[in-house]
Coordinates of C-alpha atoms in Angstrom, one line a residue:
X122 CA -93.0 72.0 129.3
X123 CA -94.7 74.9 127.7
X124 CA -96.4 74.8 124.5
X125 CA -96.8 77.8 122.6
X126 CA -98.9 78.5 120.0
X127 CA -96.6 78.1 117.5
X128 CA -95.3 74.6 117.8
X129 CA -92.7 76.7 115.9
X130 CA -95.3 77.4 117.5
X131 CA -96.4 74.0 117.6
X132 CA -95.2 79.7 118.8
X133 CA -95.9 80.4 118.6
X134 CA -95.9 82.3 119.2
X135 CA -95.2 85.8 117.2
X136 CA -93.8 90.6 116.1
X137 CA -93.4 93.4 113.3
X138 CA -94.7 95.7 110.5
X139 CA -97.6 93.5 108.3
X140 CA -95.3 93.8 105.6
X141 CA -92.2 95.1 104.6
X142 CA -91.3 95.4 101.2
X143 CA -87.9 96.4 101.0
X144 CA -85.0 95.9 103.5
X145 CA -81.4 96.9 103.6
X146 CA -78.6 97.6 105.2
X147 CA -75.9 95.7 107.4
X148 CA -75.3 94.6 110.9
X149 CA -72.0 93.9 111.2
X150 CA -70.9 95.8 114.1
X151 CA -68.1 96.1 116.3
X152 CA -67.2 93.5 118.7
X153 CA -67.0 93.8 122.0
X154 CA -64.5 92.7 124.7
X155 CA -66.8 91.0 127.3
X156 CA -65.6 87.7 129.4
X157 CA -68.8 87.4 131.3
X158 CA -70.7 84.3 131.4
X159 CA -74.5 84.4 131.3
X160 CA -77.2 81.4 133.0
X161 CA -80.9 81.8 131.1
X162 CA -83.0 79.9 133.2
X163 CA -86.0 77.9 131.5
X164 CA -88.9 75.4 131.6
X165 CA -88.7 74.8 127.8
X166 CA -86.4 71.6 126.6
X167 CA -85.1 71.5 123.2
X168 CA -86.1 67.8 122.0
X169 CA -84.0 68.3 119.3
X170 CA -81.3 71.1 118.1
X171 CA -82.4 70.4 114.0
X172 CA -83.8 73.5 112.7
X173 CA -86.9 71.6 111.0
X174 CA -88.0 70.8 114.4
X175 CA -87.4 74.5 116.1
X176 CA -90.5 75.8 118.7
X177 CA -91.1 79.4 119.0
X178 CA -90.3 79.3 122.8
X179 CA -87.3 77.2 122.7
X180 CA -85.5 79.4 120.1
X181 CA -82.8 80.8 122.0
X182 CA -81.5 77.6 121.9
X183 CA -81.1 77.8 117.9
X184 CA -80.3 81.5 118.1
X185 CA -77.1 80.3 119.7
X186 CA -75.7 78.1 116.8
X187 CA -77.7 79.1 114.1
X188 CA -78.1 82.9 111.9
X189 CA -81.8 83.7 110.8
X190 CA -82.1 85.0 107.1
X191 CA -83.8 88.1 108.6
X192 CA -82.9 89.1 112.3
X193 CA -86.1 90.5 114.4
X194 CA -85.3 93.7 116.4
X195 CA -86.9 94.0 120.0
X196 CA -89.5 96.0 118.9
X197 CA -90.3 93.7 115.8
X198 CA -88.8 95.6 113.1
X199 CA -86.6 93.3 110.7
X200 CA -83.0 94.0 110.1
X201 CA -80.5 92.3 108.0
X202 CA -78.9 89.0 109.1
X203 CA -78.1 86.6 106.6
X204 CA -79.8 88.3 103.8
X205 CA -78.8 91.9 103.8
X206 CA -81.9 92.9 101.5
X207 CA -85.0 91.8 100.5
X208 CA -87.7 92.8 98.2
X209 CA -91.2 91.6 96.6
X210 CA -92.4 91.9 93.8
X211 CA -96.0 93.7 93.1
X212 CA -98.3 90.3 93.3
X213 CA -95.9 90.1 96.5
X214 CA -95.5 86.2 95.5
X215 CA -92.0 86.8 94.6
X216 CA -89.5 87.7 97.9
X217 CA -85.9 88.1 96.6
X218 CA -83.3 88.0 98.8
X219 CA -79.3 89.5 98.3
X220 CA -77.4 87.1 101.0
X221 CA -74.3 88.2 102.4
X222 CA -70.9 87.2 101.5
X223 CA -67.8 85.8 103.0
X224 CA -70.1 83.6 106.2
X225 CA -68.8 79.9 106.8
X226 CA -70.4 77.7 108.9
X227 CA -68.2 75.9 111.6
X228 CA -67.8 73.2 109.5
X229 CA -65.9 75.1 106.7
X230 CA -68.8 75.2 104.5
X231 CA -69.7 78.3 102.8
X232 CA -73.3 80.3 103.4
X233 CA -74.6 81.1 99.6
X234 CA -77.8 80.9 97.5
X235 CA -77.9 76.7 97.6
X236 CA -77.4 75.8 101.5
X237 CA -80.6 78.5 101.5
X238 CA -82.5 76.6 99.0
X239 CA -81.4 73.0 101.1
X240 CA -82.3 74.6 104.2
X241 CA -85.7 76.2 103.2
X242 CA -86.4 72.7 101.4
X243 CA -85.6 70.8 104.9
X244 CA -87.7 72.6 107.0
X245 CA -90.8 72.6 104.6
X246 CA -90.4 68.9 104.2
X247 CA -88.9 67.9 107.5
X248 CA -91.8 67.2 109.4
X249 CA -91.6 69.6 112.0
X250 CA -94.8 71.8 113.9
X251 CA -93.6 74.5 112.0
X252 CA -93.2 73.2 108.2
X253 CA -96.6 74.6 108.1
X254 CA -95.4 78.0 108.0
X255 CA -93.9 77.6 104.2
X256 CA -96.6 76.1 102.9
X257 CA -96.9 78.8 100.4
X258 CA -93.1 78.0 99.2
X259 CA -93.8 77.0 96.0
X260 CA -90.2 77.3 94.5
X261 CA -86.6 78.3 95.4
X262 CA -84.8 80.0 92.5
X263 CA -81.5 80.2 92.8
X264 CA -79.9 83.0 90.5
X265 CA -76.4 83.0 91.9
X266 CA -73.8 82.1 95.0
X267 CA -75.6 85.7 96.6
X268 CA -79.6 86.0 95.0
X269 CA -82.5 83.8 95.5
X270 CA -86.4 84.0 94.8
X271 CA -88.3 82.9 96.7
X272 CA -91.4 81.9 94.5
X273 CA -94.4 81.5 96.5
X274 CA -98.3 79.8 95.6
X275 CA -99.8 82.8 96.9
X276 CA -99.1 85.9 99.0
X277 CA -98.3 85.2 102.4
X278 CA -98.4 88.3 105.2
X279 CA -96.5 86.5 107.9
X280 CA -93.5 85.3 105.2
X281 CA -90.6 87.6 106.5
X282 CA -91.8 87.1 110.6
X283 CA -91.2 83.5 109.5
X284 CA -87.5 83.8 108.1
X285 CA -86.7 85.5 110.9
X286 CA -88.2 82.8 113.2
X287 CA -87.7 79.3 113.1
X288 CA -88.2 79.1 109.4
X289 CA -85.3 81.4 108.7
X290 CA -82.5 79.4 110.8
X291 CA -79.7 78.2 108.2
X292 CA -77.6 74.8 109.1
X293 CA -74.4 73.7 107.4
X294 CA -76.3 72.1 104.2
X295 CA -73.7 69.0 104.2
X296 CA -75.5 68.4 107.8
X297 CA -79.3 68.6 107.1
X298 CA -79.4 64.7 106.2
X299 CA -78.4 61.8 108.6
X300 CA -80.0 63.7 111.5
X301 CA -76.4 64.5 113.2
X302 CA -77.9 68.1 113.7
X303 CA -80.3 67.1 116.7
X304 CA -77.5 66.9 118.8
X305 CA -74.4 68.5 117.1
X306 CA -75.4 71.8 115.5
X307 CA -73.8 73.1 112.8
X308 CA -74.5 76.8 111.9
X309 CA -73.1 80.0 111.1
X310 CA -73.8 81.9 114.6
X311 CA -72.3 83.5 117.7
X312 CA -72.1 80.5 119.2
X313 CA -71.4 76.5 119.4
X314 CA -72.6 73.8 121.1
X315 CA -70.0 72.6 123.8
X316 CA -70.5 69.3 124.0
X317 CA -68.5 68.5 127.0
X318 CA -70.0 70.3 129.7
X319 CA -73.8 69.9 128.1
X320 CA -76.2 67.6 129.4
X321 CA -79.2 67.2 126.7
X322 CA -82.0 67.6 128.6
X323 CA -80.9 69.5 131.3
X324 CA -78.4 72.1 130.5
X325 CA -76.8 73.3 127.3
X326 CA -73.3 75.7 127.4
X327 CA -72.4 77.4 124.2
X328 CA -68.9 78.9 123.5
X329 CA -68.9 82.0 121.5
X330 CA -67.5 81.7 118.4
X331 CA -64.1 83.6 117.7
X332 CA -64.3 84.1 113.8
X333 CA -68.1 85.0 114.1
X334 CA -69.1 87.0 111.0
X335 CA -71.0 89.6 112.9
X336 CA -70.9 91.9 115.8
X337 CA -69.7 89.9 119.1
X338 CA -72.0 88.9 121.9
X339 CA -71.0 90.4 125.4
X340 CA -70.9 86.7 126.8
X341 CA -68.2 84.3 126.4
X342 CA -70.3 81.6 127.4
X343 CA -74.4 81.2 127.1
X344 CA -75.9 78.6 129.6
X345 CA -79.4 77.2 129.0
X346 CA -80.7 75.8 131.9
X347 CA -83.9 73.8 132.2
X348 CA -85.6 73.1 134.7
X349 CA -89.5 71.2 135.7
X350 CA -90.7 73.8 138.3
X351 CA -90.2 77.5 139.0
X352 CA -89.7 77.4 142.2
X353 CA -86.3 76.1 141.2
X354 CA -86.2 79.4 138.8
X355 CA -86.8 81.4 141.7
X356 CA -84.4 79.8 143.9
X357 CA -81.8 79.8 141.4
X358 CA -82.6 83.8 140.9
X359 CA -82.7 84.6 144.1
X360 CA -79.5 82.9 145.0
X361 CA -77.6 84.3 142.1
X362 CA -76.7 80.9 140.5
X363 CA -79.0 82.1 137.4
X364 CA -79.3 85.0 136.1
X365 CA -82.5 85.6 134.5
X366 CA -85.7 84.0 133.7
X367 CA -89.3 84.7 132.5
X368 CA -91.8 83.8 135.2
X369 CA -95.1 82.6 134.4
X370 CA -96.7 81.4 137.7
X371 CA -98.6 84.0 139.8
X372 CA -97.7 82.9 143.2
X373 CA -94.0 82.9 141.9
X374 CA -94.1 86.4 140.8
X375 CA -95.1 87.3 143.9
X376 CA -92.7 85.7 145.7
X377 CA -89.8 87.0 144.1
X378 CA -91.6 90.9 143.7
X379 CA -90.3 92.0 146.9
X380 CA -86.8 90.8 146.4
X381 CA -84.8 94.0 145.5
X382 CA -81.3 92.0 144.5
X383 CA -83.1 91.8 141.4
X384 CA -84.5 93.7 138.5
X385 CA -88.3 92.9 136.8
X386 CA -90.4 94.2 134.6
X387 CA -94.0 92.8 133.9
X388 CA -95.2 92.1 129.9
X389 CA -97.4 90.1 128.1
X390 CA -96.9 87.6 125.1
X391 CA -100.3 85.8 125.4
X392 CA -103.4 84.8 126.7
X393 CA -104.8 81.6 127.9
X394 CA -107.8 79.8 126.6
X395 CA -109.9 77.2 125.6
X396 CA -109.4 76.6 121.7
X397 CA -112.7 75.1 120.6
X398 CA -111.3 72.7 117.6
X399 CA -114.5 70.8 116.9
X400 CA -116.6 73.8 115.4
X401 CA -118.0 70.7 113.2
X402 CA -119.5 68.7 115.6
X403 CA -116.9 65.0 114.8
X404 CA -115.8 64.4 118.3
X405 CA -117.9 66.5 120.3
X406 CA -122.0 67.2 118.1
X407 CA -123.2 69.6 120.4
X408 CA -120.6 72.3 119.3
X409 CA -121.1 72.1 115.8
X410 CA -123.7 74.5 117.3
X411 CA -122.7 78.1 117.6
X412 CA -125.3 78.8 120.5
X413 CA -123.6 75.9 121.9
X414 CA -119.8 77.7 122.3
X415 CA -121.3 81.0 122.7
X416 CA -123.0 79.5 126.1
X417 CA -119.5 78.0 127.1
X418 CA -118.3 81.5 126.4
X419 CA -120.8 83.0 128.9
X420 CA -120.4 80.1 131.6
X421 CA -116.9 81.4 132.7
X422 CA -116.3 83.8 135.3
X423 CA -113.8 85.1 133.9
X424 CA -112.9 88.3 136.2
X425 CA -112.9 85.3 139.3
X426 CA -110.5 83.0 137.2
X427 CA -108.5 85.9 136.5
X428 CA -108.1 87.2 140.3
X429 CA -108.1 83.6 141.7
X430 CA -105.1 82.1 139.2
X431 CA -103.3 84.7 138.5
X432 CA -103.8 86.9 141.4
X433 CA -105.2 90.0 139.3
X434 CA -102.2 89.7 136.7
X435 CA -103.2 90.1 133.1
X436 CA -106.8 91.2 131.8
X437 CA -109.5 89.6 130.5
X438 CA -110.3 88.6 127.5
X439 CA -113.1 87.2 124.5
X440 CA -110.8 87.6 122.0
X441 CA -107.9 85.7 120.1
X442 CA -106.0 88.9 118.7
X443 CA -103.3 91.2 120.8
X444 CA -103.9 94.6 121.0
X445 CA -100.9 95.2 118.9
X446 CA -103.0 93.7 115.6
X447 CA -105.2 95.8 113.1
X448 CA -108.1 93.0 114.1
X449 CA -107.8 94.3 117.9
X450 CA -111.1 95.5 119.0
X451 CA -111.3 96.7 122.2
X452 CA -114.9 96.2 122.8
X453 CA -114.5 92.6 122.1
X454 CA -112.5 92.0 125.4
X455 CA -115.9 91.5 127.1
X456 CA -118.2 90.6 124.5
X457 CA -119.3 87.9 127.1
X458 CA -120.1 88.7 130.1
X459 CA -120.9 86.0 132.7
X460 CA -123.4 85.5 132.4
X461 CA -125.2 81.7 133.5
X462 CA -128.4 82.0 132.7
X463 CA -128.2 83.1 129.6
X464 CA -125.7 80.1 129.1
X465 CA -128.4 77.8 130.3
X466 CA -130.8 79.3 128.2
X467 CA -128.4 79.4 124.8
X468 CA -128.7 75.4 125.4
X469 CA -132.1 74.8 125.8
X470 CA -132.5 76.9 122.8
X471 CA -129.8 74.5 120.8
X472 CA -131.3 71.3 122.1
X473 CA -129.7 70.5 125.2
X474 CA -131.5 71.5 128.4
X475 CA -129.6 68.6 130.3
X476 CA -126.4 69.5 129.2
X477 CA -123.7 67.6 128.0
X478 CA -120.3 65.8 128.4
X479 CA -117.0 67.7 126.9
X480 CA -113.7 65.5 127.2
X481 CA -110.5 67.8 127.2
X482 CA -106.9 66.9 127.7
X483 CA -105.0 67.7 130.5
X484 CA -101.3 69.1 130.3
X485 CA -100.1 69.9 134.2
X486 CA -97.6 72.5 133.2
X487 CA -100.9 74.2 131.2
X488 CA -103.8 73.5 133.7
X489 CA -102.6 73.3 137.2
X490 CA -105.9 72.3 140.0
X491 CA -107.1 75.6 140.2
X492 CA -107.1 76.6 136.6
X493 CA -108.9 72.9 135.8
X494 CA -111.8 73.2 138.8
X495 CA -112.1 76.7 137.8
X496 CA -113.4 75.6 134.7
X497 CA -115.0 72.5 135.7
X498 CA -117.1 75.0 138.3
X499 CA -117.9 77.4 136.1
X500 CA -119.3 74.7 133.1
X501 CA -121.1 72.0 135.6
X502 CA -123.1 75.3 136.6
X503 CA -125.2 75.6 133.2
X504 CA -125.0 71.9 133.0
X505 CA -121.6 70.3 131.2
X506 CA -119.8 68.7 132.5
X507 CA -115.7 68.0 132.1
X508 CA -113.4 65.5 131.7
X509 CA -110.3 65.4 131.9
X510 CA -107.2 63.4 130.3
X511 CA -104.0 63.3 132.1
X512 CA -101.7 63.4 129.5
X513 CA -97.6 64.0 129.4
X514 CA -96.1 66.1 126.5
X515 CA -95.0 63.2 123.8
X516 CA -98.7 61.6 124.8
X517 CA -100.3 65.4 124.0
X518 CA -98.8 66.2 120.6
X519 CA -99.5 62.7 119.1
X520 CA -103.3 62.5 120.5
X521 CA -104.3 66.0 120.4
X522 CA -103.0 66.9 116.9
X523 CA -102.0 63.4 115.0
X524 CA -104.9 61.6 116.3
X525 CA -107.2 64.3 116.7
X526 CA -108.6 62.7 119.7
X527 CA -110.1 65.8 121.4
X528 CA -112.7 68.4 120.7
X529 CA -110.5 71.2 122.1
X530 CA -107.7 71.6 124.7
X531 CA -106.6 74.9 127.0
X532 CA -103.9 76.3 125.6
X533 CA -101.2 79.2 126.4
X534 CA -101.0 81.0 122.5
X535 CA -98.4 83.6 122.0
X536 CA -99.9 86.8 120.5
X537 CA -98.5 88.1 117.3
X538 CA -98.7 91.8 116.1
X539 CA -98.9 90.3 112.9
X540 CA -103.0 89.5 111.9
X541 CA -101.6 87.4 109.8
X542 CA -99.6 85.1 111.8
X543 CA -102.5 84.7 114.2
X544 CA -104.9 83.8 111.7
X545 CA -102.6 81.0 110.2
X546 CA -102.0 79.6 113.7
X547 CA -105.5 79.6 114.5
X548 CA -108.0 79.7 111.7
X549 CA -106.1 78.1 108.4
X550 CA -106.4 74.3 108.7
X551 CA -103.5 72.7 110.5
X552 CA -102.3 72.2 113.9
X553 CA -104.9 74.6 116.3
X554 CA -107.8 74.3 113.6
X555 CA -106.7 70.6 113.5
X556 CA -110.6 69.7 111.8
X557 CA -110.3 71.9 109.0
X558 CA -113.6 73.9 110.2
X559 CA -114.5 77.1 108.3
X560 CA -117.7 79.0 106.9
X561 CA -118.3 81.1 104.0
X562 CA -117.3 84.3 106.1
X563 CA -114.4 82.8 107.5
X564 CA -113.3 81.5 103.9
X565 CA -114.7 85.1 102.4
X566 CA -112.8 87.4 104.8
X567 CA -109.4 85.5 104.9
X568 CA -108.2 85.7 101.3
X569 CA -108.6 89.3 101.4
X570 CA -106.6 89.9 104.6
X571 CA -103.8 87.8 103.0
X572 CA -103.8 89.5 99.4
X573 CA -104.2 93.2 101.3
X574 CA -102.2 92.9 104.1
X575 CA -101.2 95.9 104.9
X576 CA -104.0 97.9 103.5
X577 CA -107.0 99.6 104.9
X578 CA -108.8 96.6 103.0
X579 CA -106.4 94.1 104.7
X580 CA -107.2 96.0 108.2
X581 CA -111.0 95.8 107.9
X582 CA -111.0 92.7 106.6
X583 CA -109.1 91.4 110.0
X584 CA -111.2 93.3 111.9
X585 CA -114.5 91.8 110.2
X586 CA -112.9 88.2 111.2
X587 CA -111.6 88.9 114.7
X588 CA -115.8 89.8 115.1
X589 CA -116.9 87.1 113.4
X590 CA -115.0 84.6 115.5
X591 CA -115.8 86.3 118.6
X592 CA -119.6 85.9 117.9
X593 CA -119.4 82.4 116.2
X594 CA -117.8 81.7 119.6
X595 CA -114.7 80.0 117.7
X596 CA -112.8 80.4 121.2
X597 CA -113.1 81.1 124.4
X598 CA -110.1 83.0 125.6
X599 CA -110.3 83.7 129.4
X600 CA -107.9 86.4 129.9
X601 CA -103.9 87.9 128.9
X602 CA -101.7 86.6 131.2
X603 CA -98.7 89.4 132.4
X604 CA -95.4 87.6 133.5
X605 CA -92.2 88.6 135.0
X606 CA -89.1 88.7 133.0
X607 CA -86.4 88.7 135.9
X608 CA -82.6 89.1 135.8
X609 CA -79.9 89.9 138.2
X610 CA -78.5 93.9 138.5
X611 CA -75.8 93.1 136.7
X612 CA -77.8 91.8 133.4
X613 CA -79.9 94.2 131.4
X614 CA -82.2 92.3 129.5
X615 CA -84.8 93.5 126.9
X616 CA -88.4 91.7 126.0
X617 CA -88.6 90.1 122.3
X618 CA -91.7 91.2 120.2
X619 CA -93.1 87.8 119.0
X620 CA -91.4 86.1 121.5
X621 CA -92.5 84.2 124.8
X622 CA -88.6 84.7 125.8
X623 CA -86.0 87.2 124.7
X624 CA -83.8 86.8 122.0
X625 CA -80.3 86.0 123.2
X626 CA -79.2 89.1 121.5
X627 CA -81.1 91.2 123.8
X628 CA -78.7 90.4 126.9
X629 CA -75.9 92.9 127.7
X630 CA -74.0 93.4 130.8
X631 CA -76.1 96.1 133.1
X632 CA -74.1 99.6 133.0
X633 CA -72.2 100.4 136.9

């Protein structure tokens, strides 16, 4: 299991313009005549096929049943889906959206103004890692069967990324109650569940849908496979019984690199880190002090972790923001160097000359043997020392962010181009600031980037955070991780900005 940054990104993962003001447009299409079937190998499961409980990196598996209001292009740009324009006012707390006419879902029901309201409503309130993501939904107006406002507490930057994520996806609203929809989806897209030849758990096959409303997917049939290990990815690749996958492991990478059966390319969605959560000292008091993270900072050998783990794939990091955001500062890749002694010194200076104990959990699919003594190494040398707790996914989610039982974790986080996004996922209380820390510049500078998003005042204001949070020593990122996306010759397959995996629209048979 992988868990992204947005546990929608609980995704997380990620993107597109700040803000766009006005869309329009269709994206009907022609349909297309392809038979083919298509095998998407992956080591994300989908607990649950209810919209209110969609992840960032398992959303190809809501793609297939269910439309987004707004559809993300590879490159991030929004296009229409569901809505077919949208517009905010000038205090940008008022998005209104024209929906389009004539969609069903596969239950008969018709797509209009209320089963947007029900579904909006159902993810907000359905307590799933993303519901976080509306909190600034205030009100949905409903005007008529093809207009709706919606009316929000405040401006929020990351609003249309959202509805075309996880907080976008629109399910038959005689479904949402009863909880029927975690295992028998009910949407209006390209696809449906077939419930015959799925397994839950371990492989789901989706039929396309003859009376789809919009252009045709080349692929009469969409297999998700999932699998524990990707050496079971590779084999599957290699043999051609899958045909494509995104490969995070280094060693895997490089054992499937020379194979030339098969087409790669190499990208980045994140980096990989230690979130520091307890910036107020309730679990863990010695990191309440800032000299206290910033010598944690300059403890890891980054440039060795980097090389050793990952084989030289990806570059390091001090910094929480992609280079694709207006916060991205290049300097602030290295702001640490390592650098032990000063470490050392950074802790006599805070009070503790004989170190300290820091308790972290422990995912496997996150921090295999190397990655763990790595760090252990690399802390026990300026004197703190780690523990670790073994802990399986369903233990991690309720301990880490219900219970609040830990003072940090390592994380994978999916890198949005979006400032925005990043910030709410990181530094607005919830889920990955799970103890509510701030400080007046934290509190001063994020207001204005979500009012002027957008602006040169937005920009500098994102850039005055990203510094501050480097040099408060908020995280301690250790590099950006570059991973394979890998498909057969006869697939053509296209990354997804904001996304740990492509979209399922971004699949096509490969031109002979």
């Amino acid at each position: 299991m992988r868990i992204s940054a947005r546990i929608g990104a609980l995704t997380a993962g990620a993107t597109a313009l700040s803000l766009v003001l006005t869309g329009c447009g269709t994206d009907g299409g022609s349909a297309t005549a392809g038979t083919a079937e298509l095998d998407i190998a992956t080591l994300t499961n989908a607990q649950s096929l209810d919209p209110a409980t969609a992840l960032g990196s398992a959303l190809p598996y809501f793609q297939a049943v269910y439309d987004t209001l707004i559809k993300r292009a590879p490159d991030g740009t929004y296009k229409p889906m569901l809505a077919t324009k949208w517009t905010y006012d000038k205090s940008r707390t008022q998005l209104s959206l024209t929906l389009r006419q004539g969609v069903k879902f596969s239950d008969g029901t018709a797509f209009d103004a209320q089963a947007v309201k029900a579904n909006l409503e159902h993810f907000k309130g359905g307590g799933g890692g993303g519901a976080k993501y509306l909190a600034a939904l205030k009100n949905v107006k409903v005007a008529d069967a093809t207009h709706v406002t919606l009316e929000l507490t405040s401006p929020d930057p990351g609003m249309l990324f959202y509805l075309s994520d996880a907080a976008g996806l629109m399910a038959s609203p005689k479904k949402l109650a009863g909880g029927s929809l975690k295992t028998k989806p009910v949407g209006t897209g390209p696809y449906t569940l077939d419930k015959a030849k799925t397994a839950i758990g371990s492989k789901y096959v989706f039929d396309r849908k003859k009376d789809y409303w919009g252009e045709e997917l080349p692929y009469k049939t969409l297999t998700i496979s999932v699998f524990d290990n990707e050496t079971a990815v590779v084999n599957g690749l290699k043999t051609g019984q899958l045909d494509s996958a995104v490969l995070q492991d280094a060693n895997q990478q490089a054992s499937i690199e020379p194979d030339t059966n098969l087409t790669k390319s190499k990208h980045s969605f994140d980096f990989q880190g230690l979130l520091l959560f307890d910036r107020g000292g309730v679990r863990t008091p010695q990191l309440k002090d800032a000299r206290v993270r910033q010598a944690l900072n300059y403890a890891l050998d980054r440039e060795t972790m980097l090389e050793k783990i990952r084989g030289g794939r990806g570059e390091i990091t001090d910094q929480v923001f992609g280079p694709e955001t207006k916060a991205y500062d290049k300097s602030l890749d290295s702001y640490y160097p390592h650098d032990p002694a000063k470490a050392k010194k950074l802790l006599a200076q805070a009070g503790y000359a004989q170190g300290f104990t820091l308790k972290l959990p422990r995912m496997s699919a996150i921090v295999n043997d190397a990655l763990a003594s790595s760090i252990e190494a690399d802390f026990k040398a300026v004197g703190v020392k780690v523990k670790w707790d073994q802990l399986d996914g369903a233990t991690a989610l309720q301990k880490i962010f219900r219970e609040k039982a830990y003072s940090g974790m390592v994380m994978n986080i999916g890198q949005s181009s979006i400032d925005w996004v990043t910030m709410n996922d990181l530094v607005v209380p919830g889920a990955f600031n799970p103890f509510a820390t701030s400080d007046p510049t934290v509190k001063k500078l994020l207001p204005q980037v979500q009012v002027a998003s957008g602006t040169k005042a937005g920009d500098d204001a994102s850039r005055a955070l990203n510094k501050h949070l480097v040099e408060e020593g908020w995280f301690a990122p250790f590099y950006r991780a570059s991973f394979l996306l890998v498909s057969s010759k006869d697939v053509k397959v296209v990354p997804q900005s904001g996304m740990a995996v492509p979209s399922i629209y971004n699949y096509a048979p490969a031109k002979s």
